[in-house]
PDB file of C-alpha atoms in Angstrom:
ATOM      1  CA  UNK A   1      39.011 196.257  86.235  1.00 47.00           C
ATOM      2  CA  UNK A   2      36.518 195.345  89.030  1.00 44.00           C
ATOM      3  CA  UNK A   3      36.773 191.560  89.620  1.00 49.00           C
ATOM      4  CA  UNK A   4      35.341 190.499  93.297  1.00 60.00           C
ATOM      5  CA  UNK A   5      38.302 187.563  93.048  1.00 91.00           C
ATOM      6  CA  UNK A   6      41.898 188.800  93.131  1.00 95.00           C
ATOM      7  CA  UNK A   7      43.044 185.591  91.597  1.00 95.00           C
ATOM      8  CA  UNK A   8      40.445 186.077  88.548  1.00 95.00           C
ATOM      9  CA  UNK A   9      42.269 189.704  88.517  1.00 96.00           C
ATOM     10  CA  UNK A  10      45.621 188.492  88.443  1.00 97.00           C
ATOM     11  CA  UNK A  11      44.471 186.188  85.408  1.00 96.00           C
ATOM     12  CA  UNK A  12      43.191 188.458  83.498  1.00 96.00           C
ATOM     13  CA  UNK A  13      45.482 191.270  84.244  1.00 97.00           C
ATOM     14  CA  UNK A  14      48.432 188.337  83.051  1.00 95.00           C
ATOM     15  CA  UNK A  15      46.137 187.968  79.541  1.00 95.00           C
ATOM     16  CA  UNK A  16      46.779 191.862  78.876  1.00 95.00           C
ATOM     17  CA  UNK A  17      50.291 191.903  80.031  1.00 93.00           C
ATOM     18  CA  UNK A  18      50.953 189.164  77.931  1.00 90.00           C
ATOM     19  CA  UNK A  19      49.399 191.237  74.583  1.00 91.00           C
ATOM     20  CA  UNK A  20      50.821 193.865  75.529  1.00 91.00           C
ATOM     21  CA  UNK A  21      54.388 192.685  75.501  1.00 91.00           C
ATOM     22  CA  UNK A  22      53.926 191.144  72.342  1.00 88.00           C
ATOM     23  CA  UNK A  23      53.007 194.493  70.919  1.00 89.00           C
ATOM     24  CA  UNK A  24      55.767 196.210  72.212  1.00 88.00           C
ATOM     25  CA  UNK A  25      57.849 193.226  70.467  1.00 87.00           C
ATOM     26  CA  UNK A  26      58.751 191.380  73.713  1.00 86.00           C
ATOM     27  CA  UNK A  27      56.692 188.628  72.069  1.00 74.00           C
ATOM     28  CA  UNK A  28      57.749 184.713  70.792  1.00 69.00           C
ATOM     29  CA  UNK A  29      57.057 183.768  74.424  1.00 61.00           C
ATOM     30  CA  UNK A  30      55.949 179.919  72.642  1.00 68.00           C
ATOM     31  CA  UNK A  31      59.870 179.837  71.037  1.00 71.00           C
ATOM     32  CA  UNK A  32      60.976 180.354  74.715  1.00 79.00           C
ATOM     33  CA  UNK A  33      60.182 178.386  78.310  1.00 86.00           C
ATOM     34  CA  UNK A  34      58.976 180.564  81.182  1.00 85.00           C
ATOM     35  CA  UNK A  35      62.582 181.015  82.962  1.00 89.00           C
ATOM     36  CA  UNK A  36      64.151 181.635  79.199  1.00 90.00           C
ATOM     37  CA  UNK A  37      61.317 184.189  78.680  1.00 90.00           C
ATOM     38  CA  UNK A  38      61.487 185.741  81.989  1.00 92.00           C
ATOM     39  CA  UNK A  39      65.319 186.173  81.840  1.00 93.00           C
ATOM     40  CA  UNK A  40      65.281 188.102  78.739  1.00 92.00           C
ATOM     41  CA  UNK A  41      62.398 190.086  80.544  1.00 94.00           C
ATOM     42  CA  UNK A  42      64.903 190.825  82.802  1.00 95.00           C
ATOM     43  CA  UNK A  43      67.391 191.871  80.418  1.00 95.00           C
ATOM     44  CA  UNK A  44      65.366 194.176  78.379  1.00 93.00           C
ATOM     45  CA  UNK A  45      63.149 195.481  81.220  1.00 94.00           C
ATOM     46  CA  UNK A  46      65.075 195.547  84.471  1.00 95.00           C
ATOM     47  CA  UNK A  47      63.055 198.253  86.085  1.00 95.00           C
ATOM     48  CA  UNK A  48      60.502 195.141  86.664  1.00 96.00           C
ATOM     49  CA  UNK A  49      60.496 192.551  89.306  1.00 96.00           C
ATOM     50  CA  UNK A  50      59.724 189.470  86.612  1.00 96.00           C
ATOM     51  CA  UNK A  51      60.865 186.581  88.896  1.00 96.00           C
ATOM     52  CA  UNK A  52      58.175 187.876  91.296  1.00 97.00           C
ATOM     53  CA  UNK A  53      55.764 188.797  88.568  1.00 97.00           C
ATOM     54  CA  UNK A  54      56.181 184.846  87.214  1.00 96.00           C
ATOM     55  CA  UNK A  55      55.448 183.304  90.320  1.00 97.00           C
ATOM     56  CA  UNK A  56      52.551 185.295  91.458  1.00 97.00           C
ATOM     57  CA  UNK A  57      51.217 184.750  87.407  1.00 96.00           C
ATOM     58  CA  UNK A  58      51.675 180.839  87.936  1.00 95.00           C
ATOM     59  CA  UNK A  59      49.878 180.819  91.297  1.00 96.00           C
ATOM     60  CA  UNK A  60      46.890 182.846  89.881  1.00 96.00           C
ATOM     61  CA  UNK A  61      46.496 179.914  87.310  1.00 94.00           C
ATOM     62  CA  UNK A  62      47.840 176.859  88.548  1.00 95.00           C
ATOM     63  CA  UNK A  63      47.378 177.052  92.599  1.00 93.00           C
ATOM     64  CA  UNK A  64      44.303 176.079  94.438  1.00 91.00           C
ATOM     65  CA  UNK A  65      46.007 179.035  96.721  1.00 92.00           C
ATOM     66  CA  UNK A  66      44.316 182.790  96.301  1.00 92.00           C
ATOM     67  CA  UNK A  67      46.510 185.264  95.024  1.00 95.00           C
ATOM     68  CA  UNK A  68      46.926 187.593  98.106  1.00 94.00           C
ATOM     69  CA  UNK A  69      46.111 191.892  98.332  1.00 94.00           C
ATOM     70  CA  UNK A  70      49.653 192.457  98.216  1.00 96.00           C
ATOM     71  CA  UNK A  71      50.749 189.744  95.174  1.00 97.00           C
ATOM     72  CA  UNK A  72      47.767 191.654  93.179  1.00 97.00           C
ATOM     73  CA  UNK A  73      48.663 194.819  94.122  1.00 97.00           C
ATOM     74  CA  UNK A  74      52.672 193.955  93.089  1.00 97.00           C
ATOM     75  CA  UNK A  75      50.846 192.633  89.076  1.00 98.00           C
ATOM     76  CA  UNK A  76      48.582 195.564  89.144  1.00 97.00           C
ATOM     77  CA  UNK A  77      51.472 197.725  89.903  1.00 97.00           C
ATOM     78  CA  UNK A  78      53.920 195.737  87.033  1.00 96.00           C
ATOM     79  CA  UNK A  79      50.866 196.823  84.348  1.00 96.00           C
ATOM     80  CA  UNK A  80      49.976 200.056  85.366  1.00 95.00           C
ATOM     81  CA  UNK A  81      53.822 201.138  84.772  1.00 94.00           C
ATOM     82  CA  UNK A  82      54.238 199.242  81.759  1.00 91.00           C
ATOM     83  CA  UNK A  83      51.270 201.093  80.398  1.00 88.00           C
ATOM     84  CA  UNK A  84      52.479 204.400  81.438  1.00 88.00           C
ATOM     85  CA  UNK A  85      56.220 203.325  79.703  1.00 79.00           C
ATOM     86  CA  UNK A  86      55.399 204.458  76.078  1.00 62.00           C
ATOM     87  CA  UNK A  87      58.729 203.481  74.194  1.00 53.00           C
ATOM     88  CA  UNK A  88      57.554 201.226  71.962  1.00 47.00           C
TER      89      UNK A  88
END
């Protein structure tokens, strides 16, 4: 993905992670509220750092903030493995 704004990244980058959970049947996020969601996150996918992953995903779409190199760099990283993890 080439996008000149990180925060536009870290959007869209969130989008895919979000389909791509649901695919893998870590989905029903709407019967759930964010901290409910991310906990079972947690529980089914500790290798991830969700609690970090949530708040950087928030700021990309609810701060006036940018998302910084290293927050995109932590999402990019949280995809990139979760694409490589082929268990479901």
């Amino acid at each position: 993905m080439a996008f000149p704004d990180r925060t536009q990244a870290v959007q869209e980058i969130g989008k895919e992670l979000k389909r791509r959970l649901r695919k893998r049947g870590y989905g029903r996020r709407s019967e759930r509220n964010d901290r409910e969601y991310r906990q079972m996150l947690e529980r089914e996918l500790p290798e991830f750092q969700w609690e970090q992953a949530f708040l950087i995903l928030q700021k990309a779409v609810f701060s006036k903030d940018n998302v910084t190199e290293e927050e995109y760099q932590m999402i990019y990283s949280l995809y990139s493995s979760l694409e490589q993890r082929r268990d479901n």
